[in-house]
Short mmCIF file of C-alpha atoms in Angstrom, two decimals:
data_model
loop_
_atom_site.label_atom_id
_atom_site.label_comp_id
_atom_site.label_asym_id
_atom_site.label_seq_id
_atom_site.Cartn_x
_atom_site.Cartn_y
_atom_site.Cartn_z
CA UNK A 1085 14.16 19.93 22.11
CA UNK A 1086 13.68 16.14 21.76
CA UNK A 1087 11.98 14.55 19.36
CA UNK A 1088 9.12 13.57 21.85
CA UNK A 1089 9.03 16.62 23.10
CA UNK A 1090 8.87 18.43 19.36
CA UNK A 1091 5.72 16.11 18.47
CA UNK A 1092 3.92 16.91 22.10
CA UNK A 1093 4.21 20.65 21.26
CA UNK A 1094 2.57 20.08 17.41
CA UNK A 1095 -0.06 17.66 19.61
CA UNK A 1096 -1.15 20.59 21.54
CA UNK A 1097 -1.41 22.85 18.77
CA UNK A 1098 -4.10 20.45 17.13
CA UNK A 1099 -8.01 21.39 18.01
CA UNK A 1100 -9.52 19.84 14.82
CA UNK A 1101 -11.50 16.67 15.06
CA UNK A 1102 -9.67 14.15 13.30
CA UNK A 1103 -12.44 13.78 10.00
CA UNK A 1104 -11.66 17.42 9.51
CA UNK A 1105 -7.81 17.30 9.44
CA UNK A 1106 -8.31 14.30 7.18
CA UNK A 1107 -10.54 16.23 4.54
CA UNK A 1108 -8.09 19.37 4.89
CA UNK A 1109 -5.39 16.88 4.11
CA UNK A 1110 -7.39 15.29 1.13
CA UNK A 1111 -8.07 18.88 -0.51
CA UNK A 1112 -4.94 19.74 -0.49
CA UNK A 1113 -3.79 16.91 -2.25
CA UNK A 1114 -6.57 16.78 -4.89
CA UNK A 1115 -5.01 20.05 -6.08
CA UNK A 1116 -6.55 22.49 -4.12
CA UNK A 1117 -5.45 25.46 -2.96
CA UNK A 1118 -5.79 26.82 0.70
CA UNK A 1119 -8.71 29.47 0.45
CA UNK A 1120 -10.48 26.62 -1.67
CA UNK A 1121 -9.80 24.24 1.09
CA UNK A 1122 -10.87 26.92 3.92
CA UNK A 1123 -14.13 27.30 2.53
CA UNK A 1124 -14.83 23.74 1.40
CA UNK A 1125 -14.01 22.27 5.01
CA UNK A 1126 -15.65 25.32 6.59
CA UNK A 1127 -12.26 26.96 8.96
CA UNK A 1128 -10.03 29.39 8.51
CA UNK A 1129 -7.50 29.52 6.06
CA UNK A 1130 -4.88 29.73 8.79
CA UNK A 1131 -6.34 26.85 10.33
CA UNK A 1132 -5.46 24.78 7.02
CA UNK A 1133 -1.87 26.24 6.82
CA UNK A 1134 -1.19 25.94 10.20
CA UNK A 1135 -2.17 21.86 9.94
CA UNK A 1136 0.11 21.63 6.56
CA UNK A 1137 3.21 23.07 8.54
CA UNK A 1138 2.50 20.58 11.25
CA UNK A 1139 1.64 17.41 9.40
CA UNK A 1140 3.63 18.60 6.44
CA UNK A 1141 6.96 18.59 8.80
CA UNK A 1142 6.64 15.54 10.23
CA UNK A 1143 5.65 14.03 6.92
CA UNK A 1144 9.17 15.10 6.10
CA UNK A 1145 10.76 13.36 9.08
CA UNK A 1146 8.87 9.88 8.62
CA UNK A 1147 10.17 9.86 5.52
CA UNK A 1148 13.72 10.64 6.44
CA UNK A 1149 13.29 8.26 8.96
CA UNK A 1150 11.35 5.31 7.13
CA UNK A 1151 13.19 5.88 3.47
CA UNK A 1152 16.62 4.34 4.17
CA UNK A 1153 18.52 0.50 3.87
CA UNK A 1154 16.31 0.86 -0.05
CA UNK A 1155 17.77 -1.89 -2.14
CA UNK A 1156 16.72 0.04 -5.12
CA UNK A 1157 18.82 -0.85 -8.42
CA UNK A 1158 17.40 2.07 -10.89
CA UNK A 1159 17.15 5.74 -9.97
CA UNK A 1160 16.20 8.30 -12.29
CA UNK A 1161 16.22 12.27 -10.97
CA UNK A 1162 15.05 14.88 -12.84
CA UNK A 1163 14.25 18.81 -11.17
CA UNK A 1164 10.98 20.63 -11.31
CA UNK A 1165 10.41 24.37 -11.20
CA UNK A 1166 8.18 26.39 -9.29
CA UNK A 1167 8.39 29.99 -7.66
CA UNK A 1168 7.69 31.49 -4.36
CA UNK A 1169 6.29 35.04 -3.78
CA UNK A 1170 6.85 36.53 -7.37
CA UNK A 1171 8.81 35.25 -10.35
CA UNK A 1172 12.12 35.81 -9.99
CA UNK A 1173 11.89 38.91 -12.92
CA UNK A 1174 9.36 40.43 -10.50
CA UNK A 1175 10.53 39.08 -7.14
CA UNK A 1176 11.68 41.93 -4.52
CA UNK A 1177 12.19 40.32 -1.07
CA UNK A 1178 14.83 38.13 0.09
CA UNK A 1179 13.69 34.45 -0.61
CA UNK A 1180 11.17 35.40 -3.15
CA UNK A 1181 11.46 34.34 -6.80
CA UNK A 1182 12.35 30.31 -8.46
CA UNK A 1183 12.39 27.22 -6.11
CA UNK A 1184 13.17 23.87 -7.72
CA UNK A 1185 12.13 20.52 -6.55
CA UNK A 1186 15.24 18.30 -7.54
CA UNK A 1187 13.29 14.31 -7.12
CA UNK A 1188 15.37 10.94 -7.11
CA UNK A 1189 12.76 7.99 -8.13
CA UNK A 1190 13.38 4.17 -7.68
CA UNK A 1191 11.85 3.20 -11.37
CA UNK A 1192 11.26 -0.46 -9.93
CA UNK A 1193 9.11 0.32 -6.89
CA UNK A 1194 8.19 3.82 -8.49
CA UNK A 1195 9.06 5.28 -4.59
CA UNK A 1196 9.98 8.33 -4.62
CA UNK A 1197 13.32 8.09 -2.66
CA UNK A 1198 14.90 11.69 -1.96
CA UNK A 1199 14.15 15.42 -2.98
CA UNK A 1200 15.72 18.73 -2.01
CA UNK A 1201 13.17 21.76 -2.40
CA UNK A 1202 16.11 24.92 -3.22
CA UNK A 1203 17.52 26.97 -6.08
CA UNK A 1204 18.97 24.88 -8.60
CA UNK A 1205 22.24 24.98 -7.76
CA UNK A 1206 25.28 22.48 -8.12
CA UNK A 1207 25.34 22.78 -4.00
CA UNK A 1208 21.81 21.51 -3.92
CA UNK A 1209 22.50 18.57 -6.77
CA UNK A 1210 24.98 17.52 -4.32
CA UNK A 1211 22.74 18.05 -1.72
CA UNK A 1212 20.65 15.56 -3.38
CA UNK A 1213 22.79 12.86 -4.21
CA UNK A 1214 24.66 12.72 -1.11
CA UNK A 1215 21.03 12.33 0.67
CA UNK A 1216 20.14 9.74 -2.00
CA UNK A 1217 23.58 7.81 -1.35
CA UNK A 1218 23.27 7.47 1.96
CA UNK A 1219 19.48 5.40 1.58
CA UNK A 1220 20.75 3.02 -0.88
CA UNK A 1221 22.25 -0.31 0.12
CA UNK A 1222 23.31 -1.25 -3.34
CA UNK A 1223 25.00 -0.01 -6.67
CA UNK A 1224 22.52 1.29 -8.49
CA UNK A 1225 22.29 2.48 -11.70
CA UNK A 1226 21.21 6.73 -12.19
CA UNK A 1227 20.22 8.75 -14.77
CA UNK A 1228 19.55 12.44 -14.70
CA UNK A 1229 18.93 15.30 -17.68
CA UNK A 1230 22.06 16.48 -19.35
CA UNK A 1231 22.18 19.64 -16.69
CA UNK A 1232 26.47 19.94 -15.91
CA UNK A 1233 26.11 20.19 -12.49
CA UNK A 1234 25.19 16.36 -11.95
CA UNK A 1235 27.95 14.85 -12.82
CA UNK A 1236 30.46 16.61 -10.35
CA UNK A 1237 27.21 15.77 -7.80
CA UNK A 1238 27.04 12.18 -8.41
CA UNK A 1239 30.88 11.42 -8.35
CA UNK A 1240 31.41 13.32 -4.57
CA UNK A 1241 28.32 11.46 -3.34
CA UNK A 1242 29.34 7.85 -5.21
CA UNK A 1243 32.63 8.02 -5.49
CA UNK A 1244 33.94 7.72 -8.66
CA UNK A 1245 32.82 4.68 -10.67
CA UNK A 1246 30.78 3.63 -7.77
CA UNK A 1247 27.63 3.86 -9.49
CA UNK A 1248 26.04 3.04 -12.96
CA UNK A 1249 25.80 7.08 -14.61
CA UNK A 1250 24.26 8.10 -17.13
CA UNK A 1251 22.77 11.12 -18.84
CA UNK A 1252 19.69 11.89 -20.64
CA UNK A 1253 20.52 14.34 -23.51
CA UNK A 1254 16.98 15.35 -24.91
CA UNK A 1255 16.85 17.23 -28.41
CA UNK A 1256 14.05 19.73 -28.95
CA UNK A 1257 12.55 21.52 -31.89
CA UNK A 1258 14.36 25.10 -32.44
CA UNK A 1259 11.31 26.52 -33.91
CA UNK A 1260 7.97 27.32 -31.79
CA UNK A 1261 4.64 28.58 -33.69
CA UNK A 1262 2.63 31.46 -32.19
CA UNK A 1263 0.70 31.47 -29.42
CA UNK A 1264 2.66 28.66 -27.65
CA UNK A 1265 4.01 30.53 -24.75
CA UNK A 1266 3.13 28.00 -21.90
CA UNK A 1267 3.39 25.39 -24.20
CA UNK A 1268 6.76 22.96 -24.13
CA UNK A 1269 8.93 22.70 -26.59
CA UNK A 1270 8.88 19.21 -28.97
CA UNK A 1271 11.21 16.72 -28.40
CA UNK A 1272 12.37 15.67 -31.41
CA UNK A 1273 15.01 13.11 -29.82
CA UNK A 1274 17.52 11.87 -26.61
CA UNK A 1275 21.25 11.06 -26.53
CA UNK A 1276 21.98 9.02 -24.31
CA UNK A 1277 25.60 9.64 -22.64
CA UNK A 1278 26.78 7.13 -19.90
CA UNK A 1279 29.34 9.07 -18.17
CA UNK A 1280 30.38 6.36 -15.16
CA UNK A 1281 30.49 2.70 -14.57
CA UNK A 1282 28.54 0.55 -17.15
CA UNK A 1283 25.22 1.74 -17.37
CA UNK A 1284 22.77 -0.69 -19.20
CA UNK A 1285 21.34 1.53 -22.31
CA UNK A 1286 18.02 -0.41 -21.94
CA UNK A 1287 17.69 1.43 -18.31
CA UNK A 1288 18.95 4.76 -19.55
CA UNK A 1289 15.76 7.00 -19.23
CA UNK A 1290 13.47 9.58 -16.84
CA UNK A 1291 10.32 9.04 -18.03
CA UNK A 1292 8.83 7.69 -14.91
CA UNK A 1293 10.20 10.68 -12.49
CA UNK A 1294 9.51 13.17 -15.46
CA UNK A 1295 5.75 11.26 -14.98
CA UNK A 1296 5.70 11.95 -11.30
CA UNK A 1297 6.67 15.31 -11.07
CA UNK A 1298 3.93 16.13 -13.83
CA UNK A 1299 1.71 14.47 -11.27
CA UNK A 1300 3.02 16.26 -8.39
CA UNK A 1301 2.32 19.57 -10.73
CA UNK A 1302 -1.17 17.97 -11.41
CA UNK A 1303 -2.09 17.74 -8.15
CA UNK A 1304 -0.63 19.85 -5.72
CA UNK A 1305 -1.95 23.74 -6.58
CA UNK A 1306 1.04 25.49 -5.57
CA UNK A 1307 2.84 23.61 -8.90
CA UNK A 1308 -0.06 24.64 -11.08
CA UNK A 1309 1.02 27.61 -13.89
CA UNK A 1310 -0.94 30.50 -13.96
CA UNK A 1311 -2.74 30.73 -10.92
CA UNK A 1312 -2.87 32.62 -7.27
CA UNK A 1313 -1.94 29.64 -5.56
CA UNK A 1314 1.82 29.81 -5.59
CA UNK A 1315 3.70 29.28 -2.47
CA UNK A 1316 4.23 32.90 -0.79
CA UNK A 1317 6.82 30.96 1.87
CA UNK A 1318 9.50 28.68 0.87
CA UNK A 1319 8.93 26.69 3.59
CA UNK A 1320 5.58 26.24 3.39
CA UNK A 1321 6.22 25.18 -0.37
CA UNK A 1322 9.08 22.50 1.51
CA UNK A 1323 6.23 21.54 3.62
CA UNK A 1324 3.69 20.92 0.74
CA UNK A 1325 6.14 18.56 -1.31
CA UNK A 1326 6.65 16.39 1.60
CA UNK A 1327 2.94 16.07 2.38
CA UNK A 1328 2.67 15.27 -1.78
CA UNK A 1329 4.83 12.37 -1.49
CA UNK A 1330 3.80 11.30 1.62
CA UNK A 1331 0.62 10.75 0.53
CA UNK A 1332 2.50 9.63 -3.59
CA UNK A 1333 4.30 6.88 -1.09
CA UNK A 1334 2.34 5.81 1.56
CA UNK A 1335 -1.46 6.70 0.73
CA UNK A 1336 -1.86 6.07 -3.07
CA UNK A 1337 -2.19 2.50 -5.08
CA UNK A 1338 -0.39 2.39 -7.83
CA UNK A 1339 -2.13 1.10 -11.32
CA UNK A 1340 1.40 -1.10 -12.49
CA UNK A 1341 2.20 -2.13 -9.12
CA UNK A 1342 -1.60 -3.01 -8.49
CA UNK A 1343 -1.08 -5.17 -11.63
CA UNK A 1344 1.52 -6.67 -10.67
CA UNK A 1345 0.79 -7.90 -7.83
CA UNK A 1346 -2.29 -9.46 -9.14
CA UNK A 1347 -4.77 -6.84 -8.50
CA UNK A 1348 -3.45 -6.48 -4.90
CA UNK A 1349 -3.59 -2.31 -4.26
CA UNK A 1350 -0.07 -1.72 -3.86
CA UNK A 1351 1.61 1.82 -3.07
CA UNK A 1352 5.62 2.54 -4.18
CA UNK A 1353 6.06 1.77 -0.58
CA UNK A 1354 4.56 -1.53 0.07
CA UNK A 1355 6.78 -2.36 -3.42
CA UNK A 1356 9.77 -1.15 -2.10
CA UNK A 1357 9.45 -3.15 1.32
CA UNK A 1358 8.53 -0.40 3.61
CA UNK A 1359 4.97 -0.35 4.24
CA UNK A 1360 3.16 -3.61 4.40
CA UNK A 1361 -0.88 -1.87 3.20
CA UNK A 1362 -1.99 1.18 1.63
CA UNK A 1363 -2.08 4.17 4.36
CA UNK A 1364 -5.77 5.63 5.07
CA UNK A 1365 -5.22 9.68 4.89
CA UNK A 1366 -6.49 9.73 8.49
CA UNK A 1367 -3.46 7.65 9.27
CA UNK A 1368 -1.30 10.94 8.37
CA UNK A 1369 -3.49 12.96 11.13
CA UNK A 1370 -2.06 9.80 13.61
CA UNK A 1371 1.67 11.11 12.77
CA UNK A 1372 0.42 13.82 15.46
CA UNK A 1373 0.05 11.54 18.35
CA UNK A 1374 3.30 12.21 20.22
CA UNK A 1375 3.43 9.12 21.52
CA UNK A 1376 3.17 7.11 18.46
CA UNK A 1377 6.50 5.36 17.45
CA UNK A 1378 8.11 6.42 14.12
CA UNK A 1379 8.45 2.58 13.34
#
């Protein structure tokens, strides 16, 4: 099936007026979940899952398609957990149990540049940064956590010494009082370990992806601990983290950028040079026209 042909069969699919799939596309990324989203926009709550596959998929290959030729300099990744179905103590069927969002995050333009929605695997890390290689058009300089399977991952998609790596070591307090279950642990420190090339120790840090993936946690209820709303597909979770950062990218101003450019609103895409305004929501609902370019 062509690509033209793949969008004219998602087309026909769609019998929402366009302010509806717009406010469905809103709650959902205001953090909340589909039954809350059924009964706020009034339809069915397979209406609302069957418009986050569709816009949720092509979300993912705009992106693909739009993210590349990035002259980003800075890239900090960093993973996030979730789970699908049942915890993985309690999960049962095939595909059920932990799913990891690995993110790679230009820390100039704040655009979020790659992620890989899998197990957390040393296949999926280089998964990741052979995806994230293959957008840049520069050396850039990386960091990640301390996790071992990174630096094998960097090196096959880089090539050894063909990019500025570095780990972030962080130190955290043995010792956790009661009651502090869901609670993180304190970090008490970072070591900073430059394992390739010559990373500058000034640029050596993840707090800006670690910053985004709280917000992506924040806001998108299938991320949010203790609740109903986990994912009970994987690929509906897959479909709901390219929607997030669709919207992170494309649809959302944000406050540094704004200031920098003067009070201009100014989304991680505009600042990286691939977007020239801020993107309405109802311009997402346009991805469905089949015969609208992917320019």
């Amino acid at each position: 099936m062509t690509m033209l042909e793949h969008l004219t069969t998602l087309s026909h699919m769609n019998v929402l007026s366009q302010p509806k799939q717009a406010a469905i596309l809103k709650a959902l990324t205001e953090g909340s979940s589909i039954r809350s989203t059924a009964r706020m926009v009034g339809v069915s709550k397979t209406t609302v899952l069957r418009l986050l596959v569709q816009v949720g998929e092509l979300c993912a290959i705009y992106q693909d398609h739009k993210l590349r030729d990035l002259p980003c300099r800075r890239i900090e990744v960093d993973e996030i957990w979730a789970f699908v179905g049942a915890k993985q103590r309690n999960a049962k069927r095939r595909g059920d149990g932990d799913v990891w969002t690995f993110t790679a995050l230009d820390s100039d333009s704040k655009l979020m540049v790659s992620w890989f929605v899998g197990e957390r695997t040393p296949e999926n890390a280089h998964n990741l940064m052979h995806d994230l290689a293959k957008r840049l058009t520069q050396r850039a300089q990386i960091t990640t956590d301390g996790h071992s399977m990174y630096p094998p991952a960097v090196e096959a998609a880089f090539g050894w010494q063909g990019a500025d790596y570095s780990q972030l070591v962080k130190v955290y307090a043995s010792e956790r009082g009661a009651g502090q279950r869901y609670s993180p642990p304190v970090c008490i420190g970072a070591v900073k370990t430059p394992v390739m090339g010559r990373p500058n120790p000034a640029y050596i840090s993840t707090s800006f992806v670690e910053r985004q993936n709280l917000t992506l946690r924040m806001q998108n209820r299938r991320f949010t601990r203790l609740t109903n709303a986990f994912s009970k597909k994987v690929e509906n979770h897959a479909h709901a983290v390219a929607l997030h950062f669709m919207v992170y990218n494309f649809c959302r101003s944000h406050g540094t950028l704004t200031k920098d450019a003067k009070g201009i609103h100014t989304t991680p895409a505009m600042a990286a040079g691939v977007a020239d305004h801020v993107w309405a929501v109802e311009e997402l609902v346009g991805l469905l026209d089949p015969t609208r370019p992917l320019e």
